[in-house]
C-alpha cells in the first residue's frame, strides 16, 4: 500500500489568525455557532480529511476585548458534529490536570459510540495558573508533576476503557442473563493521584478507546507521547527541525517497545493561499494589518510568560530571557518562539506578525502548488506523516485549501480520493484497534 | 391562561421495568443505541412533552448479569438528541458530589447553546459508596455533607453562568474591540468545598442557565429544592402523600422568598396501559413474571441498604429496620418503600413485583381513560403540576401513552396540542428567563 498523507483540520472559530474575526466575511459570534462548525466539518469531509480537532483550556483568557473568547465545550461540540457528519474523525482536547479519569473516560467512550468509532483525545496537561485557579489551586502544578499525573490518568483511563471485554454483553432473554460478570474488570486502582475502584459504566466502544493524541514537545512531553500517543501535533518552523523531531519521536517510540509506525507525526501549518505568490503575501499582509499591536504584544508576553511591559515593539527580544528549564508552562513552544526570533533577528512587531496566524506554527504563504510542494517535501523527507491544517481564516481558508490544494495532493497520489467503506478514526490513520488488556491475559484476573 | 399539565418523559433503555429487556420486542443493546433514543425523543415530541430526562450515576452497578447496565453519558446523549429534535427540553442528571463546578457549568452552558435553550439539569448528590470509590474516596460522604456541597456547587455554578452579561460581546470590527471586559464578572469564589477564580469560557446562554431540576425528598433535599429548583421529580404512592408533599414544597419555596409558581412538582408515574382494566393487569403480570426473584431480592436489599441475605421472599420486611435518620443514602426513597410494604402488608416477593416497574414510583395499570383520570385528579387536586412519565417498556409504552392517553388529555384541555413558536425549556414550563445577578446590581462589581 502506498503511504498516504494524513490531514487534520484544526478548527478555531473565525480562524487561527488573531485578527481573522475583523475581516468583513467573519462572524464575531462564530465561536458559539453550531452551524458554523457543521459547515467547517462538511468542508473537511469534502477534502477527505482524516479528522478535525478542537483545542481547549478550562479558563477564559484575559483578552475578551481583543478577540473572540470562550467556546462551546469541545466534547459537546464534537458530539453535535458526530450527528452532522459521517466519516471524519473527531478529536477533542481535554486536560488530565483538571478532570477525573472516571468522568472523562465515560465521555470519550460515549462519543466513540455515538460517532461510530470516530473519537480522538488530544491529551494535554494544561499550562498556566488561570486554569489552576478555576479548580481549587493557587498556582499551576509543576511541569513534571503535571506529566506524572497525566501518565497515571492514562493508565486508569485505559483500565476503565478495557473494563468491559468486547463480548461482556450476553443478552440471553430466555435465561434472564444480560451480561457476563466474569468479563467485567474493575480497575481497583490506587495510585499517587487517583483511586478508582469500579468498572466503567459504558461498554467497550467501537474503537476500544479513542485515538490518543498528544501535543507537548518538551522532554516530558515526548516521553509521554512515545509511551501513549498514536498521533502527535507539533509546531515546527524548519524542515531540519521537523526532521529531527520526527526521527527522535519515532526512535523513542521504538525504544518504548512500540511500533514506530503506530505514532503519526503531524506538524501544524498555516497555509495562506493566493493565485500568485504576490497575492498570497498580500493576503498575509491584510491579516497582519488588522492586528492591534498592543494586543499582539500582550499575547506574546503571555506566551513567553513575561511580565506585561517587558517587551518593546520595535526592538528584538531581550537577550537575557530565561532558559526553557525555568519555564513551568508550555516549554517547547517557548523555545521555538525564542529561536525563531533570534534566527531571523525579528523585532517584536515582526515576530507578532509572524505569530499572528500560527502562534509558533509554520505560516506558509504561497500558491496552491507551492503549498502542496511544501507538504509533499515534508511528507517525503521524513518530517511528517501528515499535517495539522490551521487555516488563518475560517471558513474561507479551509475551503480554499480543499478546493485548490487537495486536488493537487490527490493528483500526486498523496491523499485518498474518497473515504471508502465507513471506518473508524484509527482505520483512517492506519492504526490497529487495540486489544483489551484483560482479555489478552491467559488467566484474566476477574 | 389555563393552567396546563407538564409532561416529562423519563427515558431508560428498554423501559423502567427491570425485566423489560427480556420481552421479545426489546433490544438488549438499546442502552447504547443512539437511534433508539432518537426514536424515543421523537415519540415524546409527537406527544408535545415539555422535556425528556436521563438519570445518571457515575458507577457501574454490580448486576450486569441481571439487566442492561451502563449507558451513554447523559450530556453526551442529550447533545446528540438536541440535533435530532426541535422542541423538547433535554434534562440530564449530573452529580454535585463528583464533578467540579467549572467543568459542569461549561458543559450545561454548551448544551443550552447547541440546543437553542433547551437544557435542564437534574441536580443530584449521588448516594452510595460505589460512586465515591470511583473518585478517590473510601466511603460515601454523609448525606448532610453532600447537600452542603451541592448548595455551594450551585452558588458557584450560578456565578459562572452569570459571569458574562448578556451583552458582553461587542463585535466591533472597525475598532478591533470584540468584547467588553467590564461585562465579565469572574466569580473569585473561595468557599468550603470550592475555589473558582475565573469567568466561564462560554458566553451567557439562551436560557441564562439550564432549568434547575431536583429529585431528593429528604429534609435536606426539600430545603435545597425550595432554594434552587424550578422543577422537582418525586416518587409518591398515594394522592394524600402527593398533596402533602406538594403543599409542603410550595410553602417552603414561598418561605425561601421565591414565587411558588416557579417550582413545578412532577411525581413519577409508571403507566401500564391496556384496552380494558383486565388487559392492563395482564400486561403488568407478564412483566412481573419475567422478574428473576433472586435478582429482585438483591435489588431491593440494595435499595434499602441491607446486607445481602437479610430478606426472605415470602415474608414481610423485618420489623426492626433502621429509621430514615440512620440512612446515609437516598433517605426519602427508603421511607417510601418501607411505608408501602407496611401499609399494604406486602411480602417481599409482592413488594419486588410492585417495585419492578417504578422502584418506588406509582405504577398505575388501567385503560387510557383511567390513566388520564388519575393524572387529571392529581393535577387538579393539588398533588402535581405535571408528571414524570416512566414507561415500563420502551419504546412501546411511550408510544401507547402518546397515542392513547395524550389525545384524551388534549381533549380535556389539560395538555397543549402543539408547541407553537420555538421556545426554550423554561418557556415550556412557564418559567421566566433568570436575570443576570451582576447586571442587576446598580453598581456592578467588575
Ligand atoms: C497543534 C497543537 C495544539 C495544541 N492544543 C492545545 C490545547 O488545546 N490545550 C492545551 O492546553 N495545550 C495545547 N497544546 C499545547 C501542548 O499540549 C502542550 O501543553 C504544550 O506544547 C506544552 O507542553 P510541553 O511543555 O510538553 O511542550 C497544543 C499544541 C499543539 C502543537
Ligand atoms: C424521578 C427521580 C429520578 C431520580 N434520578 C436520580 C439520578 O439520576 N441519579 C441519582 O443519583 N439520584 C436520582 N434520584 C434520587 C434523588 O436525586 C435523591 O438522590 C434521592 O431521592 C435521595 O435524596 P434524598 O435523600 O434527599 O431523598 C432520582 C429521584 C427521582 C424521584
mmCIF file of N, CA, C and O and ligand atoms in Angstrom, chain A residues 8 10 12 16 53-59 61 92-95 122-127 143 146-147 214-222 232-236 266-268 324 327-334 359 361 388 390, ligand 1:
data_model
loop_
_atom_site.group_PDB
_atom_site.id
_atom_site.type_symbol
_atom_site.label_atom_id
_atom_site.label_comp_id
_atom_site.label_asym_id
_atom_site.label_seq_id
_atom_site.Cartn_x
_atom_site.Cartn_y
_atom_site.Cartn_z
ATOM 1 N N UNK A 8 -5.429 16.666 9.241
ATOM 2 C CA UNK A 8 -6.303 17.014 10.357
ATOM 3 C C UNK A 8 -6.658 18.494 10.235
ATOM 4 O O UNK A 8 -5.782 19.329 10.024
ATOM 5 N N UNK A 10 -7.619 21.670 12.045
ATOM 6 C CA UNK A 10 -7.632 22.305 13.371
ATOM 7 C C UNK A 10 -8.596 23.493 13.270
ATOM 8 O O UNK A 10 -8.285 24.502 12.651
ATOM 9 N N UNK A 12 -10.907 26.590 14.622
ATOM 10 C CA UNK A 12 -10.906 27.591 15.684
ATOM 11 C C UNK A 12 -11.714 28.796 15.224
ATOM 12 O O UNK A 12 -11.283 29.519 14.330
ATOM 13 N N UNK A 16 -7.291 30.835 12.650
ATOM 14 C CA UNK A 16 -6.160 30.837 13.576
ATOM 15 C C UNK A 16 -5.479 32.192 13.676
ATOM 16 O O UNK A 16 -4.711 32.429 14.595
ATOM 17 N N UNK A 53 -10.267 18.778 14.674
ATOM 18 C CA UNK A 53 -9.692 18.896 16.016
ATOM 19 C C UNK A 53 -10.081 20.218 16.659
ATOM 20 O O UNK A 53 -10.110 21.252 16.009
ATOM 21 N N UNK A 54 -10.362 20.155 17.952
ATOM 22 C CA UNK A 54 -10.668 21.358 18.731
ATOM 23 C C UNK A 54 -9.693 21.466 19.904
ATOM 24 O O UNK A 54 -9.547 20.533 20.690
ATOM 25 N N UNK A 55 -9.080 22.620 20.026
ATOM 26 C CA UNK A 55 -8.209 22.892 21.171
ATOM 27 C C UNK A 55 -9.073 23.228 22.383
ATOM 28 O O UNK A 55 -10.272 23.471 22.272
ATOM 29 N N UNK A 56 -8.454 23.257 23.548
ATOM 30 C CA UNK A 56 -9.229 23.610 24.731
ATOM 31 C C UNK A 56 -8.357 23.933 25.930
ATOM 32 O O UNK A 56 -7.256 23.407 26.082
ATOM 33 N N UNK A 57 -8.890 24.788 26.766
ATOM 34 C CA UNK A 57 -8.331 25.036 28.085
ATOM 35 C C UNK A 57 -9.466 25.487 28.983
ATOM 36 O O UNK A 57 -10.324 26.267 28.549
ATOM 37 N N UNK A 58 -9.504 24.991 30.216
ATOM 38 C CA UNK A 58 -10.633 25.322 31.097
ATOM 39 C C UNK A 58 -10.460 26.676 31.788
ATOM 40 O O UNK A 58 -10.442 26.755 33.007
ATOM 41 N N UNK A 59 -10.361 27.689 30.990
ATOM 42 C CA UNK A 59 -10.262 29.044 31.537
ATOM 43 C C UNK A 59 -10.649 30.049 30.450
ATOM 44 O O UNK A 59 -10.549 29.751 29.270
ATOM 45 N N UNK A 61 -9.439 33.327 28.767
ATOM 46 C CA UNK A 61 -8.279 34.196 28.705
ATOM 47 C C UNK A 61 -8.720 35.634 28.925
ATOM 48 O O UNK A 61 -9.848 36.014 28.639
ATOM 49 N N UNK A 92 -11.037 15.810 20.365
ATOM 50 C CA UNK A 92 -11.240 16.871 21.361
ATOM 51 C C UNK A 92 -10.046 16.928 22.303
ATOM 52 O O UNK A 92 -9.518 15.896 22.708
ATOM 53 N N UNK A 93 -9.673 18.124 22.650
ATOM 54 C CA UNK A 93 -8.676 18.328 23.692
ATOM 55 C C UNK A 93 -9.353 18.207 25.051
ATOM 56 O O UNK A 93 -10.454 18.711 25.251
ATOM 57 N N UNK A 94 -8.693 17.524 25.980
ATOM 58 C CA UNK A 94 -9.161 17.543 27.371
ATOM 59 C C UNK A 94 -7.949 17.396 28.271
ATOM 60 O O UNK A 94 -6.966 16.743 27.912
ATOM 61 N N UNK A 95 -8.046 17.996 29.413
ATOM 62 C CA UNK A 95 -6.913 18.124 30.321
ATOM 63 C C UNK A 95 -6.878 16.996 31.340
ATOM 64 O O UNK A 95 -7.887 16.676 31.964
ATOM 65 N N UNK A 122 -7.041 14.585 22.329
ATOM 66 C CA UNK A 122 -5.773 15.300 22.445
ATOM 67 C C UNK A 122 -5.504 15.522 23.925
ATOM 68 O O UNK A 122 -6.131 16.349 24.574
ATOM 69 N N UNK A 123 -4.566 14.744 24.440
ATOM 70 C CA UNK A 123 -4.276 14.709 25.874
ATOM 71 C C UNK A 123 -3.354 15.874 26.219
ATOM 72 O O UNK A 123 -2.217 15.921 25.763
ATOM 73 N N UNK A 124 -3.839 16.803 27.013
ATOM 74 C CA UNK A 124 -2.974 17.923 27.412
ATOM 75 C C UNK A 124 -2.914 18.028 28.934
ATOM 76 O O UNK A 124 -3.820 17.585 29.639
ATOM 77 N N UNK A 125 -1.823 18.645 29.396
ATOM 78 C CA UNK A 125 -1.641 18.803 30.834
ATOM 79 C C UNK A 125 -2.010 20.216 31.292
ATOM 80 O O UNK A 125 -2.040 20.475 32.486
ATOM 81 N N UNK A 126 -2.277 21.113 30.361
ATOM 82 C CA UNK A 126 -2.786 22.460 30.637
ATOM 83 C C UNK A 126 -1.807 23.334 31.428
ATOM 84 O O UNK A 126 -1.709 23.240 32.660
ATOM 85 N N UNK A 127 -1.121 24.189 30.685
ATOM 86 C CA UNK A 127 -0.206 25.142 31.326
ATOM 87 C C UNK A 127 -0.995 26.335 31.880
ATOM 88 O O UNK A 127 -2.091 26.636 31.415
ATOM 89 N N UNK A 143 5.555 21.404 35.954
ATOM 90 C CA UNK A 143 5.508 20.709 34.669
ATOM 91 C C UNK A 143 5.664 19.194 34.855
ATOM 92 O O UNK A 143 4.836 18.406 34.369
ATOM 93 N N UNK A 146 2.649 17.658 36.449
ATOM 94 C CA UNK A 146 1.509 17.532 35.537
ATOM 95 C C UNK A 146 1.655 16.298 34.649
ATOM 96 O O UNK A 146 0.698 15.575 34.395
ATOM 97 N N UNK A 147 2.859 16.070 34.164
ATOM 98 C CA UNK A 147 3.059 14.898 33.301
ATOM 99 C C UNK A 147 2.974 13.590 34.089
ATOM 100 O O UNK A 147 2.516 12.568 33.566
ATOM 101 N N UNK A 214 -1.373 13.613 21.231
ATOM 102 C CA UNK A 214 -0.603 14.353 22.216
ATOM 103 C C UNK A 214 0.050 15.509 21.499
ATOM 104 O O UNK A 214 0.324 15.450 20.297
ATOM 105 N N UNK A 215 0.318 16.577 22.221
ATOM 106 C CA UNK A 215 0.815 17.774 21.530
ATOM 107 C C UNK A 215 1.881 18.515 22.318
ATOM 108 O O UNK A 215 2.156 19.677 22.035
ATOM 109 N N UNK A 216 2.518 17.889 23.269
ATOM 110 C CA UNK A 216 3.602 18.552 24.004
ATOM 111 C C UNK A 216 4.946 18.100 23.472
ATOM 112 O O UNK A 216 5.129 16.919 23.199
ATOM 113 N N UNK A 217 5.878 19.005 23.309
ATOM 114 C CA UNK A 217 7.165 18.664 22.699
ATOM 115 C C UNK A 217 8.336 18.810 23.653
ATOM 116 O O UNK A 217 9.492 18.716 23.242
ATOM 117 N N UNK A 218 8.100 19.065 24.906
ATOM 118 C CA UNK A 218 9.183 19.078 25.890
ATOM 119 C C UNK A 218 9.714 17.660 26.069
ATOM 120 O O UNK A 218 9.159 16.706 25.524
ATOM 121 N N UNK A 219 10.776 17.508 26.841
ATOM 122 C CA UNK A 219 11.294 16.162 27.128
ATOM 123 C C UNK A 219 10.200 15.279 27.728
ATOM 124 O O UNK A 219 9.961 14.165 27.269
ATOM 125 N N UNK A 220 9.549 15.791 28.758
ATOM 126 C CA UNK A 220 8.475 15.014 29.375
ATOM 127 C C UNK A 220 7.367 14.711 28.373
ATOM 128 O O UNK A 220 6.796 13.630 28.357
ATOM 129 N N UNK A 221 7.072 15.714 27.551
ATOM 130 C CA UNK A 221 6.008 15.546 26.568
ATOM 131 C C UNK A 221 6.342 14.455 25.572
ATOM 132 O O UNK A 221 5.498 13.610 25.239
ATOM 133 N N UNK A 222 7.588 14.443 25.103
ATOM 134 C CA UNK A 222 7.970 13.429 24.120
ATOM 135 C C UNK A 222 8.004 12.038 24.747
ATOM 136 O O UNK A 222 7.625 11.053 24.104
ATOM 137 N N UNK A 232 0.632 12.793 17.006
ATOM 138 C CA UNK A 232 1.264 13.901 17.719
ATOM 139 C C UNK A 232 1.143 15.170 16.895
ATOM 140 O O UNK A 232 1.520 15.195 15.720
ATOM 141 N N UNK A 233 0.577 16.184 17.520
ATOM 142 C CA UNK A 233 0.580 17.512 16.904
ATOM 143 C C UNK A 233 1.849 18.228 17.345
ATOM 144 O O UNK A 233 2.235 18.140 18.513
ATOM 145 N N UNK A 234 2.451 18.954 16.435
ATOM 146 C CA UNK A 234 3.669 19.651 16.832
ATOM 147 C C UNK A 234 3.851 20.918 16.003
ATOM 148 O O UNK A 234 3.378 21.003 14.870
ATOM 149 N N UNK A 235 4.514 21.892 16.588
ATOM 150 C CA UNK A 235 4.831 23.139 15.887
ATOM 151 C C UNK A 235 6.304 23.094 15.508
ATOM 152 O O UNK A 235 7.160 22.985 16.388
ATOM 153 N N UNK A 236 6.609 23.136 14.215
ATOM 154 C CA UNK A 236 7.992 23.106 13.741
ATOM 155 C C UNK A 236 8.159 24.188 12.695
ATOM 156 O O UNK A 236 7.332 24.305 11.801
ATOM 157 N N UNK A 266 2.286 14.928 13.108
ATOM 158 C CA UNK A 266 1.535 15.906 12.318
ATOM 159 C C UNK A 266 1.928 17.336 12.679
ATOM 160 O O UNK A 266 1.337 17.950 13.564
ATOM 161 N N UNK A 267 2.923 17.907 11.997
ATOM 162 C CA UNK A 267 3.248 19.310 12.252
ATOM 163 C C UNK A 267 2.097 20.219 11.803
ATOM 164 O O UNK A 267 1.339 19.865 10.894
ATOM 165 N N UNK A 268 2.012 21.368 12.443
ATOM 166 C CA UNK A 268 0.981 22.328 12.063
ATOM 167 C C UNK A 268 1.461 23.234 10.943
ATOM 168 O O UNK A 268 2.623 23.610 10.888
ATOM 169 N N UNK A 324 14.532 27.365 28.783
ATOM 170 C CA UNK A 324 13.328 26.524 28.837
ATOM 171 C C UNK A 324 13.188 25.811 30.177
ATOM 172 O O UNK A 324 12.084 25.627 30.682
ATOM 173 N N UNK A 327 11.005 27.354 32.686
ATOM 174 C CA UNK A 327 9.613 27.625 32.328
ATOM 175 C C UNK A 327 8.731 26.479 32.809
ATOM 176 O O UNK A 327 9.033 25.316 32.554
ATOM 177 N N UNK A 328 7.667 26.796 33.518
ATOM 178 C CA UNK A 328 6.775 25.742 34.008
ATOM 179 C C UNK A 328 5.554 25.538 33.112
ATOM 180 O O UNK A 328 4.743 24.674 33.341
ATOM 181 N N UNK A 329 5.416 26.384 32.103
ATOM 182 C CA UNK A 329 4.229 26.289 31.253
ATOM 183 C C UNK A 329 4.501 25.420 30.039
ATOM 184 O O UNK A 329 4.891 24.270 30.156
ATOM 185 N N UNK A 330 4.306 26.005 28.859
ATOM 186 C CA UNK A 330 4.478 25.266 27.617
ATOM 187 C C UNK A 330 5.932 25.396 27.185
ATOM 188 O O UNK A 330 6.320 26.312 26.465
ATOM 189 N N UNK A 331 6.746 24.449 27.601
ATOM 190 C CA UNK A 331 8.196 24.576 27.433
ATOM 191 C C UNK A 331 8.616 24.639 25.972
ATOM 192 O O UNK A 331 9.365 25.530 25.548
ATOM 193 N N UNK A 332 8.157 23.686 25.177
ATOM 194 C CA UNK A 332 8.702 23.580 23.828
ATOM 195 C C UNK A 332 8.295 24.780 22.977
ATOM 196 O O UNK A 332 9.066 25.263 22.152
ATOM 197 N N UNK A 333 7.087 25.300 23.191
ATOM 198 C CA UNK A 333 6.636 26.451 22.417
ATOM 199 C C UNK A 333 7.475 27.679 22.728
ATOM 200 O O UNK A 333 7.829 28.475 21.849
ATOM 201 N N UNK A 334 7.817 27.797 23.973
ATOM 202 C CA UNK A 334 8.662 28.890 24.428
ATOM 203 C C UNK A 334 9.971 28.917 23.640
ATOM 204 O O UNK A 334 10.360 29.911 23.038
ATOM 205 N N UNK A 359 0.802 31.189 16.112
ATOM 206 C CA UNK A 359 1.307 31.085 17.481
ATOM 207 C C UNK A 359 2.488 30.117 17.561
ATOM 208 O O UNK A 359 2.612 29.357 18.495
ATOM 209 N N UNK A 361 3.333 27.994 14.931
ATOM 210 C CA UNK A 361 3.261 27.035 13.831
ATOM 211 C C UNK A 361 3.771 27.696 12.556
ATOM 212 O O UNK A 361 3.811 28.912 12.439
ATOM 213 N N UNK A 388 -1.354 19.085 10.366
ATOM 214 C CA UNK A 388 -2.414 19.727 11.094
ATOM 215 C C UNK A 388 -2.673 21.040 10.350
ATOM 216 O O UNK A 388 -1.860 21.965 10.406
ATOM 217 N N UNK A 390 -4.168 24.495 9.709
ATOM 218 C CA UNK A 390 -4.658 25.542 10.615
ATOM 219 C C UNK A 390 -4.981 26.808 9.836
ATOM 220 O O UNK A 390 -4.224 27.773 9.864
HETATM 221 C C1 LIG C 1 -1.344 21.797 17.466
HETATM 222 C C2 LIG C 1 -1.255 21.946 18.919
HETATM 223 C C3 LIG C 1 -2.428 22.074 19.628
HETATM 224 C C4 LIG C 1 -2.418 22.232 20.992
HETATM 225 N N1 LIG C 1 -3.592 22.353 21.644
HETATM 226 C C5 LIG C 1 -3.592 22.520 22.974
HETATM 227 C C6 LIG C 1 -4.801 22.686 23.681
HETATM 228 O O1 LIG C 1 -5.865 22.644 23.091
HETATM 229 N N2 LIG C 1 -4.761 22.882 25.009
HETATM 230 C C7 LIG C 1 -3.586 22.916 25.697
HETATM 231 O O2 LIG C 1 -3.617 23.083 26.902
HETATM 232 N N3 LIG C 1 -2.419 22.772 25.054
HETATM 233 C C8 LIG C 1 -2.396 22.588 23.722
HETATM 234 N N4 LIG C 1 -1.220 22.449 23.057
HETATM 235 C C9 LIG C 1 -0.010 22.559 23.833
HETATM 236 C C10 LIG C 1 0.567 21.233 24.222
HETATM 237 O O3 LIG C 1 -0.378 20.286 24.557
HETATM 238 C C11 LIG C 1 1.441 21.388 25.378
HETATM 239 O O4 LIG C 1 0.687 21.737 26.507
HETATM 240 C C12 LIG C 1 2.435 22.429 25.166
HETATM 241 O O5 LIG C 1 3.119 22.177 23.975
HETATM 242 C C13 LIG C 1 3.349 22.428 26.333
HETATM 243 O O6 LIG C 1 3.785 21.159 26.582
HETATM 244 P P1 LIG C 1 5.302 20.876 26.579
HETATM 245 O O7 LIG C 1 5.810 21.691 27.723
HETATM 246 O O8 LIG C 1 5.430 19.390 26.764
HETATM 247 O O9 LIG C 1 5.810 21.321 25.243
HETATM 248 C C14 LIG C 1 -1.193 22.266 21.686
HETATM 249 C C15 LIG C 1 -0.010 22.111 20.965
HETATM 250 C C16 LIG C 1 -0.028 21.943 19.610
HETATM 251 C C17 LIG C 1 1.241 21.770 18.876
#
